[in-house]
Tab-separated table of C-alpha atoms and ligand atoms in Angstrom:
chain	number	residue	atom	x	y	z
A	1	MET	CA	0.000	0.000	0.000
A	2	SER	CA	1.415	3.341	-0.967
A	3	ILE	CA	0.985	6.486	1.111
A	4	PRO	CA	-0.522	9.383	-0.879
A	5	PHE	CA	1.029	12.831	-0.493
A	6	SER	CA	-2.322	14.355	0.395
A	7	ARG	CA	-5.901	13.351	1.068
A	8	PRO	CA	-8.783	15.611	2.156
A	9	SER	CA	-10.637	14.758	5.403
A	10	ILE	CA	-14.293	14.744	4.396
A	11	GLY	CA	-16.809	13.436	6.920
A	12	ALA	CA	-20.509	12.564	6.939
A	13	GLU	CA	-21.343	16.164	8.020
A	14	GLU	CA	-19.905	17.660	4.830
A	15	ILE	CA	-21.617	15.035	2.648
A	16	GLU	CA	-25.012	15.556	4.300
A	17	GLU	CA	-24.730	19.358	4.032
A	18	VAL	CA	-23.906	19.113	0.309
A	19	VAL	CA	-26.923	16.848	-0.227
A	20	ALA	CA	-29.130	19.270	1.734
A	21	CYS	CA	-27.828	22.124	-0.405
A	22	LEU	CA	-28.530	20.228	-3.631
A	23	ARG	CA	-32.085	19.521	-2.425
A	24	SER	CA	-32.660	23.120	-1.259
A	25	GLY	CA	-33.132	24.652	-4.695
A	26	TRP	CA	-30.216	27.122	-4.285
A	27	ILE	CA	-26.837	25.724	-5.321
A	28	THR	CA	-24.744	28.753	-6.345
A	29	SER	CA	-23.706	31.573	-3.952
A	30	GLY	CA	-26.482	32.042	-1.405
A	31	PRO	CA	-27.317	31.522	2.249
A	32	ARG	CA	-24.651	28.877	2.915
A	33	THR	CA	-21.924	31.068	1.430
A	34	ALA	CA	-23.140	34.055	3.480
A	35	ARG	CA	-22.971	31.907	6.622
A	36	PHE	CA	-19.532	30.525	5.700
A	37	GLU	CA	-18.228	34.085	5.243
A	38	GLN	CA	-19.615	35.164	8.609
A	39	GLU	CA	-18.233	32.143	10.491
A	40	PHE	CA	-14.863	32.431	8.758
A	41	ALA	CA	-14.592	36.124	9.707
A	42	GLU	CA	-15.293	35.129	13.326
A	43	VAL	CA	-12.613	32.428	13.284
A	44	VAL	CA	-9.863	34.719	11.952
A	45	HIS	CA	-11.060	37.785	13.933
A	46	SER	CA	-11.674	39.963	10.867
A	47	THR	CA	-14.620	42.294	10.189
A	48	HIS	CA	-15.300	41.207	6.608
A	49	ALA	CA	-14.842	37.922	4.724
A	50	ILE	CA	-15.440	37.663	0.972
A	51	ALA	CA	-15.719	34.108	-0.386
A	52	VAL	CA	-14.165	33.508	-3.808
A	53	SER	CA	-13.706	30.614	-6.218
A	54	SER	CA	-10.000	30.130	-5.316
A	55	ALA	CA	-7.135	31.886	-3.556
A	56	THR	CA	-5.842	32.742	-7.027
A	57	ALA	CA	-9.117	34.598	-7.697
A	58	GLY	CA	-8.767	36.235	-4.267
A	59	LEU	CA	-5.203	37.366	-4.951
A	60	HIS	CA	-6.284	38.691	-8.358
A	61	LEU	CA	-9.063	40.758	-6.764
A	62	ALA	CA	-6.744	41.916	-3.969
A	63	MET	CA	-4.241	43.150	-6.546
A	64	LEU	CA	-6.981	44.822	-8.653
A	65	VAL	CA	-8.346	46.674	-5.633
A	66	LEU	CA	-4.876	48.219	-5.091
A	67	ASP	CA	-5.342	50.127	-8.404
A	68	LEU	CA	-1.748	49.471	-9.514
A	69	GLN	CA	-0.384	51.702	-12.269
A	70	PRO	CA	1.979	50.287	-14.918
A	71	GLY	CA	5.443	49.974	-13.351
A	72	ASP	CA	4.165	49.851	-9.765
A	73	GLU	CA	6.087	47.323	-7.697
A	74	VAL	CA	4.805	44.659	-5.334
A	75	ILE	CA	7.282	42.941	-3.033
A	76	THR	CA	6.888	39.228	-2.330
A	77	SER	CA	8.688	35.956	-1.645
A	78	PRO	CA	10.362	33.903	-4.375
A	79	LEU	CA	9.328	30.691	-2.594
A	80	THR	CA	5.632	30.630	-3.409
A	81	TRP	CA	3.063	29.185	-5.775
A	82	PRO	CA	2.986	31.005	-9.165
A	83	ALA	CA	-0.460	32.483	-8.327
A	84	THR	CA	1.167	34.997	-5.969
A	85	VAL	CA	3.252	36.594	-8.719
A	86	ASN	CA	0.966	35.844	-11.698
A	87	THR	CA	-1.811	37.916	-10.127
A	88	ILE	CA	0.571	40.844	-9.530
A	89	VAL	CA	1.437	40.736	-13.253
A	90	PHE	CA	-2.231	40.452	-14.301
A	91	ALA	CA	-3.083	43.542	-12.241
A	92	GLY	CA	-0.398	45.510	-14.092
A	93	GLY	CA	2.283	45.415	-11.384
A	94	LYS	CA	5.859	44.223	-11.286
A	95	PRO	CA	6.823	41.556	-8.743
A	96	VAL	CA	9.958	42.366	-6.737
A	97	LEU	CA	11.436	39.328	-4.996
A	98	VAL	CA	13.089	39.526	-1.564
A	99	ASP	CA	15.143	36.586	-0.311
A	100	ILE	CA	13.918	34.254	2.438
A	101	GLU	CA	15.236	33.086	5.824
A	102	ALA	CA	17.212	29.836	5.627
A	103	ASP	CA	15.490	28.228	8.602
A	104	THR	CA	11.790	29.044	8.059
A	105	LEU	CA	11.796	29.809	4.300
A	106	ASN	CA	9.669	32.873	5.114
A	107	LEU	CA	10.314	36.315	3.621
A	108	ASP	CA	13.411	37.830	5.281
A	109	VAL	CA	11.890	41.024	6.626
A	110	ARG	CA	15.358	42.436	7.435
A	111	GLN	CA	16.030	42.600	3.687
A	112	LEU	CA	12.784	44.402	2.841
A	113	SER	CA	14.038	47.975	3.111
A	114	ARG	CA	16.764	47.387	0.507
A	115	LYS	CA	14.111	46.504	-2.094
A	116	LEU	CA	11.821	49.486	-1.540
A	117	SER	CA	11.652	52.076	-4.310
A	118	ASP	CA	9.406	55.041	-5.016
A	119	ARG	CA	7.330	52.657	-7.171
A	120	THR	CA	6.693	50.177	-4.327
A	121	ARG	CA	2.963	49.956	-3.593
A	122	ALA	CA	2.430	46.775	-1.598
A	123	ILE	CA	4.041	43.859	0.226
A	124	VAL	CA	2.706	40.300	-0.128
A	125	PRO	CA	4.147	38.082	2.627
A	126	VAL	CA	3.547	34.325	2.214
A	127	HIS	CA	3.133	32.439	5.494
A	128	PHE	CA	5.161	29.481	4.302
A	129	ALA	CA	3.918	26.029	5.335
A	130	GLY	CA	1.663	27.607	7.990
A	131	GLN	CA	4.354	29.384	10.003
A	132	PRO	CA	3.803	33.175	10.070
A	133	CYS	CA	6.192	35.757	8.670
A	134	ASP	CA	7.552	38.339	11.104
A	135	MET	CA	4.595	40.692	10.685
A	136	ALA	CA	5.442	43.359	13.308
A	137	PRO	CA	8.505	44.824	11.559
A	138	LEU	CA	6.845	44.248	8.173
A	139	MET	CA	3.734	46.234	9.194
A	140	GLU	CA	5.975	48.949	10.625
A	141	ILE	CA	7.821	49.368	7.304
A	142	ALA	CA	4.521	49.331	5.404
A	143	GLY	CA	3.019	51.918	7.755
A	144	ALA	CA	6.026	54.230	7.493
A	145	LYS	CA	6.040	54.053	3.674
A	146	GLY	CA	2.268	54.015	3.083
A	147	LEU	CA	2.293	50.538	1.529
A	148	ARG	CA	-0.596	48.065	1.500
A	149	VAL	CA	-0.040	44.602	2.985
A	150	VAL	CA	-1.777	41.661	1.283
A	151	GLU	CA	-1.057	38.395	3.084
A	152	ASP	CA	-0.896	35.254	0.974
A	153	ALA	CA	-2.445	33.136	3.716
A	154	ALA	CA	-3.067	30.086	1.510
A	155	HIS	CA	-1.160	27.948	4.065
A	156	ALA	CA	-2.311	29.837	7.118
A	157	VAL	CA	-5.918	29.086	8.061
A	158	GLY	CA	-5.565	28.955	11.859
A	159	THR	CA	-2.046	30.452	12.008
A	160	GLU	CA	-1.391	33.006	14.767
A	161	TYR	CA	1.398	35.572	15.048
A	162	ARG	CA	2.139	36.950	18.540
A	163	GLY	CA	-1.378	36.008	19.652
A	164	ARG	CA	-3.111	37.508	16.607
A	165	ARG	CA	-4.899	35.445	14.000
A	166	VAL	CA	-3.620	35.630	10.432
A	167	GLY	CA	-6.534	37.277	8.641
A	168	SER	CA	-6.675	40.225	11.038
A	169	ILE	CA	-3.175	41.711	10.613
A	170	GLY	CA	-2.573	43.049	7.059
A	171	ASP	CA	-4.922	45.182	4.949
A	172	LEU	CA	-6.092	42.061	3.130
A	173	SER	CA	-5.502	38.325	3.676
A	174	VAL	CA	-6.211	35.625	1.126
A	175	PHE	CA	-6.870	31.998	2.121
A	176	SER	CA	-7.124	28.853	-0.030
A	177	PHE	CA	-9.498	25.901	0.269
A	178	HIS	CA	-7.855	23.734	-2.408
A	179	PRO	CA	-8.013	20.036	-1.371
A	180	ILE	CA	-4.438	19.935	-0.099
A	181	LYS	CA	-4.885	22.978	2.164
A	182	ASN	CA	-5.807	22.840	5.871
A	183	ILE	CA	-9.534	23.068	5.161
A	184	THR	CA	-11.146	22.488	1.773
A	185	THR	CA	-14.213	23.335	-0.295
A	186	ALA	CA	-12.842	21.300	-3.271
A	187	GLU	CA	-11.833	24.642	-4.792
A	188	GLY	CA	-12.343	27.952	-3.069
A	189	GLY	CA	-10.830	30.849	-1.204
A	190	MET	CA	-11.564	33.714	1.170
A	191	ILE	CA	-10.401	37.318	1.393
A	192	THR	CA	-10.574	38.978	4.816
A	193	THR	CA	-10.232	42.645	5.732
A	194	ASP	CA	-11.263	45.142	8.393
A	195	ASP	CA	-11.641	47.882	5.758
A	196	GLY	CA	-15.293	48.313	4.784
A	197	GLU	CA	-14.530	50.235	1.590
A	198	LEU	CA	-12.080	47.574	0.355
A	199	ALA	CA	-14.673	44.885	1.204
A	200	ARG	CA	-17.369	46.722	-0.767
A	201	ARG	CA	-15.150	47.038	-3.845
A	202	LEU	CA	-14.006	43.394	-3.571
A	203	ARG	CA	-17.645	42.224	-3.542
A	204	LEU	CA	-18.308	44.241	-6.702
A	205	LEU	CA	-15.158	42.954	-8.414
A	206	ARG	CA	-16.125	39.392	-7.429
A	207	PHE	CA	-19.490	39.503	-9.229
A	208	HIS	CA	-19.638	41.500	-12.479
A	209	GLY	CA	-19.623	44.833	-10.644
A	210	VAL	CA	-23.280	44.100	-9.824
A	211	GLU	CA	-24.418	45.431	-6.490
A	212	ARG	CA	-27.194	43.191	-5.142
A	213	ASP	CA	-27.472	39.669	-3.726
A	214	ALA	CA	-29.100	37.672	-6.543
A	215	TRP	CA	-30.357	34.958	-4.188
A	216	LYS	CA	-32.345	37.503	-2.177
A	217	ALA	CA	-33.765	39.115	-5.331
A	218	TYR	CA	-34.863	35.868	-6.969
A	219	GLY	CA	-36.407	34.523	-3.794
A	220	GLY	CA	-38.773	37.374	-2.980
A	221	ALA	CA	-40.683	40.403	-4.090
A	222	GLN	CA	-37.611	42.443	-5.092
A	223	LEU	CA	-37.392	43.119	-8.848
A	224	PRO	CA	-34.340	41.569	-10.571
A	225	LEU	CA	-32.912	44.965	-11.566
A	226	TYR	CA	-29.201	45.721	-11.451
A	227	ASP	CA	-26.618	48.364	-12.205
A	228	VAL	CA	-22.859	48.276	-12.875
A	229	SER	CA	-20.677	51.116	-11.586
A	230	MET	CA	-17.352	49.338	-12.235
A	231	PRO	CA	-16.495	46.209	-14.269
A	232	GLY	CA	-16.181	42.997	-12.296
A	233	LEU	CA	-15.243	39.350	-12.765
A	234	LYS	CA	-17.104	36.129	-11.862
A	235	TYR	CA	-15.200	34.722	-8.881
A	236	ASN	CA	-17.999	33.754	-6.465
A	237	LEU	CA	-18.002	30.588	-4.336
A	238	THR	CA	-21.029	28.295	-4.711
A	239	ASP	CA	-23.260	27.118	-1.861
A	240	ILE	CA	-22.331	23.499	-2.688
A	241	GLN	CA	-18.722	24.404	-1.888
A	242	SER	CA	-19.635	26.483	1.162
A	243	ALA	CA	-21.643	23.497	2.471
A	244	ILE	CA	-18.330	21.620	2.689
A	245	GLY	CA	-16.484	24.635	4.091
A	246	LEU	CA	-18.929	25.238	6.958
A	247	HIS	CA	-18.133	21.826	8.446
A	248	GLN	CA	-14.428	21.910	7.600
A	249	LEU	CA	-14.166	25.193	9.507
A	250	ARG	CA	-15.685	23.620	12.626
A	251	LYS	CA	-13.043	20.872	12.476
A	252	LEU	CA	-10.118	23.254	11.938
A	253	ASP	CA	-8.701	23.099	15.476
A	254	ASP	CA	-8.898	19.290	15.529
A	255	PHE	CA	-7.241	19.123	12.105
A	256	ILE	CA	-4.383	21.368	13.265
A	257	ALA	CA	-3.956	19.386	16.494
A	258	ARG	CA	-3.628	16.177	14.467
A	259	ARG	CA	-1.204	17.818	12.019
A	260	GLN	CA	0.862	19.096	14.927
A	261	HIS	CA	1.002	15.626	16.480
A	262	LEU	CA	2.198	14.145	13.170
A	263	ALA	CA	4.759	16.946	12.690
A	264	ARG	CA	6.208	16.253	16.148
A	265	ARG	CA	6.436	12.558	15.263
A	266	TYR	CA	8.340	13.429	12.061
A	267	ASP	CA	10.635	15.748	14.083
A	268	ALA	CA	11.478	12.974	16.540
A	269	ALA	CA	11.929	10.255	13.909
A	270	LEU	CA	14.087	12.449	11.650
A	271	ALA	CA	16.390	13.501	14.501
A	272	ASP	CA	18.782	10.661	13.635
A	273	VAL	CA	18.618	11.128	9.845
A	274	PRO	CA	20.856	14.212	9.535
A	275	GLU	CA	20.762	14.133	5.722
A	276	ILE	CA	17.038	15.033	5.864
A	277	ARG	CA	16.619	18.332	7.698
A	278	PRO	CA	13.235	19.743	8.767
A	279	LEU	CA	12.608	23.490	8.834
A	280	GLY	CA	13.271	25.487	11.997
A	281	ASN	CA	10.960	27.560	14.169
A	282	ALA	CA	10.694	31.342	14.170
A	283	PRO	CA	11.977	33.026	17.382
A	284	TYR	CA	8.742	34.948	18.107
A	285	PRO	CA	5.537	33.480	19.614
A	286	PHE	CA	3.227	31.882	17.028
A	287	ARG	CA	0.761	29.095	16.348
A	288	HIS	CA	1.813	26.912	13.439
A	289	ALA	CA	-1.022	25.677	11.191
A	290	HIS	CA	1.249	22.803	10.053
A	291	HIS	CA	-0.007	22.967	6.480
A	292	LEU	CA	3.166	21.380	5.074
A	293	TYR	CA	6.049	19.326	6.432
A	294	VAL	CA	8.961	20.491	4.287
A	295	VAL	CA	12.440	18.966	4.516
A	296	ARG	CA	15.778	19.753	2.883
A	297	VAL	CA	17.928	16.926	1.593
A	298	GLN	CA	21.692	17.292	2.112
A	299	THR	CA	22.623	16.260	-1.394
A	300	ALA	CA	26.331	16.906	-0.704
A	301	ALA	CA	26.283	13.721	1.410
A	302	LEU	CA	24.682	11.663	-1.371
A	303	ARG	CA	25.558	10.303	-4.803
A	304	ILE	CA	22.179	11.367	-6.241
A	305	ASN	CA	20.473	14.720	-6.711
A	306	ARG	CA	17.184	15.889	-5.194
A	307	GLU	CA	15.077	14.763	-8.159
A	308	GLU	CA	16.626	11.269	-8.114
A	309	PHE	CA	16.136	11.103	-4.340
A	310	MET	CA	12.446	12.050	-4.681
A	311	ALA	CA	11.968	9.503	-7.484
A	312	ALA	CA	13.461	6.742	-5.293
A	313	VAL	CA	11.176	7.627	-2.368
A	314	GLN	CA	8.105	7.738	-4.610
A	315	ALA	CA	9.071	4.396	-6.180
A	316	ALA	CA	9.041	2.960	-2.633
A	317	GLY	CA	5.393	4.033	-2.299
A	318	VAL	CA	5.591	7.405	-0.550
A	319	GLY	CA	3.963	10.377	-2.302
A	320	LEU	CA	5.913	13.646	-2.108
A	321	GLY	CA	5.199	17.301	-2.892
A	322	LEU	CA	7.449	20.178	-3.990
A	323	HIS	CA	6.695	23.539	-2.364
A	324	PHE	CA	8.052	25.350	-4.276
A	325	ILE	CA	10.272	25.804	-7.299
A	326	ALA	CA	11.524	29.373	-6.741
A	327	VAL	CA	9.676	31.896	-8.898
A	328	HIS	CA	12.888	33.255	-10.435
A	329	GLU	CA	13.721	29.753	-11.752
A	330	LEU	CA	10.516	29.676	-13.857
A	331	THR	CA	10.883	30.566	-17.541
A	332	TYR	CA	8.451	33.496	-17.672
A	333	TYR	CA	9.868	35.143	-14.554
A	334	ARG	CA	13.461	34.519	-15.581
A	335	ARG	CA	12.661	36.446	-18.760
A	336	LEU	CA	10.726	39.169	-16.935
A	337	LEU	CA	13.075	39.727	-14.008
A	338	GLY	CA	16.438	38.514	-15.309
A	339	ASP	CA	18.783	36.077	-13.570
A	340	LEU	CA	18.199	36.599	-9.821
A	341	ARG	CA	19.995	33.481	-8.582
A	342	ALA	CA	22.951	35.412	-7.131
A	343	GLU	CA	20.660	38.023	-5.589
A	344	LEU	CA	18.421	35.393	-3.945
A	345	PRO	CA	20.938	32.793	-2.723
A	346	VAL	CA	18.821	31.312	0.080
A	347	ALA	CA	15.713	30.806	-2.070
A	348	THR	CA	17.823	29.463	-4.940
A	349	ASP	CA	19.489	26.889	-2.690
A	350	ALA	CA	16.264	25.926	-0.886
A	351	SER	CA	14.399	25.525	-4.159
A	352	ARG	CA	16.888	22.833	-5.199
A	353	ARG	CA	16.889	20.883	-1.928
A	354	ILE	CA	13.357	20.915	-0.548
A	355	PHE	CA	10.457	18.530	-0.848
A	356	SER	CA	7.323	17.967	1.229
A	357	LEU	CA	6.302	14.836	3.148
A	358	PRO	CA	2.723	13.532	3.519
A	359	LEU	CA	0.899	15.495	6.267
A	360	TYR	CA	-2.879	15.409	6.720
A	361	PRO	CA	-5.314	14.464	9.504
A	362	GLY	CA	-6.051	11.022	7.995
A	363	LEU	CA	-2.376	9.999	8.037
A	364	ALA	CA	-1.656	7.285	10.637
A	365	ASP	CA	1.250	7.438	13.099
A	366	SER	CA	2.506	4.233	11.473
A	367	ASP	CA	2.463	6.007	8.083
A	368	VAL	CA	4.850	8.643	9.477
A	369	ASP	CA	7.155	5.881	10.722
A	370	ARG	CA	7.030	4.203	7.312
A	371	VAL	CA	7.792	7.488	5.464
A	372	VAL	CA	10.828	8.097	7.680
A	373	GLU	CA	11.981	4.490	7.221
A	374	VAL	CA	11.832	4.908	3.425
A	375	LEU	CA	13.795	8.186	3.693
A	376	ARG	CA	16.396	6.499	5.906
A	377	GLN	CA	16.783	3.550	3.515
A	378	THR	CA	17.049	5.884	0.519
A	379	VAL	CA	19.795	7.862	2.267
A	380	ASN	CA	21.667	4.687	3.277
A	381	ALA	CA	21.467	3.230	-0.236
A	382	ASN	CA	22.854	6.399	-1.826
A	383	ARG	CA	25.513	7.663	0.531
A	384	ARG	CA	28.587	9.118	-1.138
B	1	PLP	C1	-2.305	27.014	-2.984
B	1	PLP	C2	-1.664	28.347	-3.020
B	1	PLP	C3	-2.228	29.431	-3.717
B	1	PLP	C4	-3.393	29.277	-4.646
B	1	PLP	O1	-4.518	28.743	-4.067
B	1	PLP	P1	-5.738	28.254	-5.004
B	1	PLP	O2	-6.892	28.203	-4.063
B	1	PLP	O3	-5.352	26.913	-5.542
B	1	PLP	O4	-5.931	29.260	-6.068
B	1	PLP	C5	-1.630	30.665	-3.605
B	1	PLP	N1	-0.515	30.839	-2.864
B	1	PLP	C6	0.066	29.828	-2.202
B	1	PLP	C7	1.289	30.087	-1.391
B	1	PLP	C8	-0.478	28.538	-2.283
B	1	PLP	O5	0.132	27.514	-1.664
């Protein structure tokens, strides 16, 4: 039996809620999505939550609402999913990459100031693997320079930084409910903010620029009239998806507790496999959402490279992930930004040595032991 890299934890509650939604007569955005938004806002301590069809859609809207002008710069991490930088480009901005910390693979906030210019408009920290970036100094720089902060919180549902929930710190936070993330709606995302004006514009951008709630209009006496004061997209989350999300959200703390237990078990089991090094912990107080368990392989000790190592582990029946190939190593961004390998040494090195181990609530303790045993055997079979 092989161990998959990821598997969503869907229970009877989610299935029954989806069936109830299908039977209710309202399957696109409606009452369940409104309730999911409200409960999500409560969980992350934000005033507004805007449900969207994916975190990519959410990041796109977040970038559009910044009203970037051609040539405006947005600072972010090179170690992220392409959506973070693609959406900056689609909104007319230029991504500016700042190197990461070797131990946490989070944006190195100490290097931020060097990358600021008079075209800088926003900072997009990525809370890598569920561990928060150092938000206090980042918010201070943003405040002093009048920059917006948009958190890529795709890994960070349930993450806390110095006692504050991610989702209540920056101007905007964007969460993902893709099946591998900490909670899922199959596909989906959420934008949170305390700024009522940003929330209003995001809701318009999310749905054609049309101002009213269709589900209220179609249900009652209200006439189905509408007006458009700005163009919008079609990025709404359906009630079928929100039906799943409502129950996932209630299980979030249990999911994180289970992920934390498994992460500790990996930590302990990997302590005597020095060629496979887990990430370190940030020095400030935080709650880790344990979205990913990322390790770095010490290829200098081995006869094979990272790709060959991963192939050997997968051939032994253990699914692996790769989070992420550094943005500046991707063809489009290499062309757009030039060769940044020397300027981003930590991200460049990490990008070549990392991979991610299976980590999800349904993983058994014995699966963790088996994964580590396969890693140990692969190291022993390929020592230099
Ligand atoms: C998954 C992910 C996204 C995109 O999320 P989707 O919901 O799949 O669009 C964005 N940023 C990061 C860092 C991610 O891991």
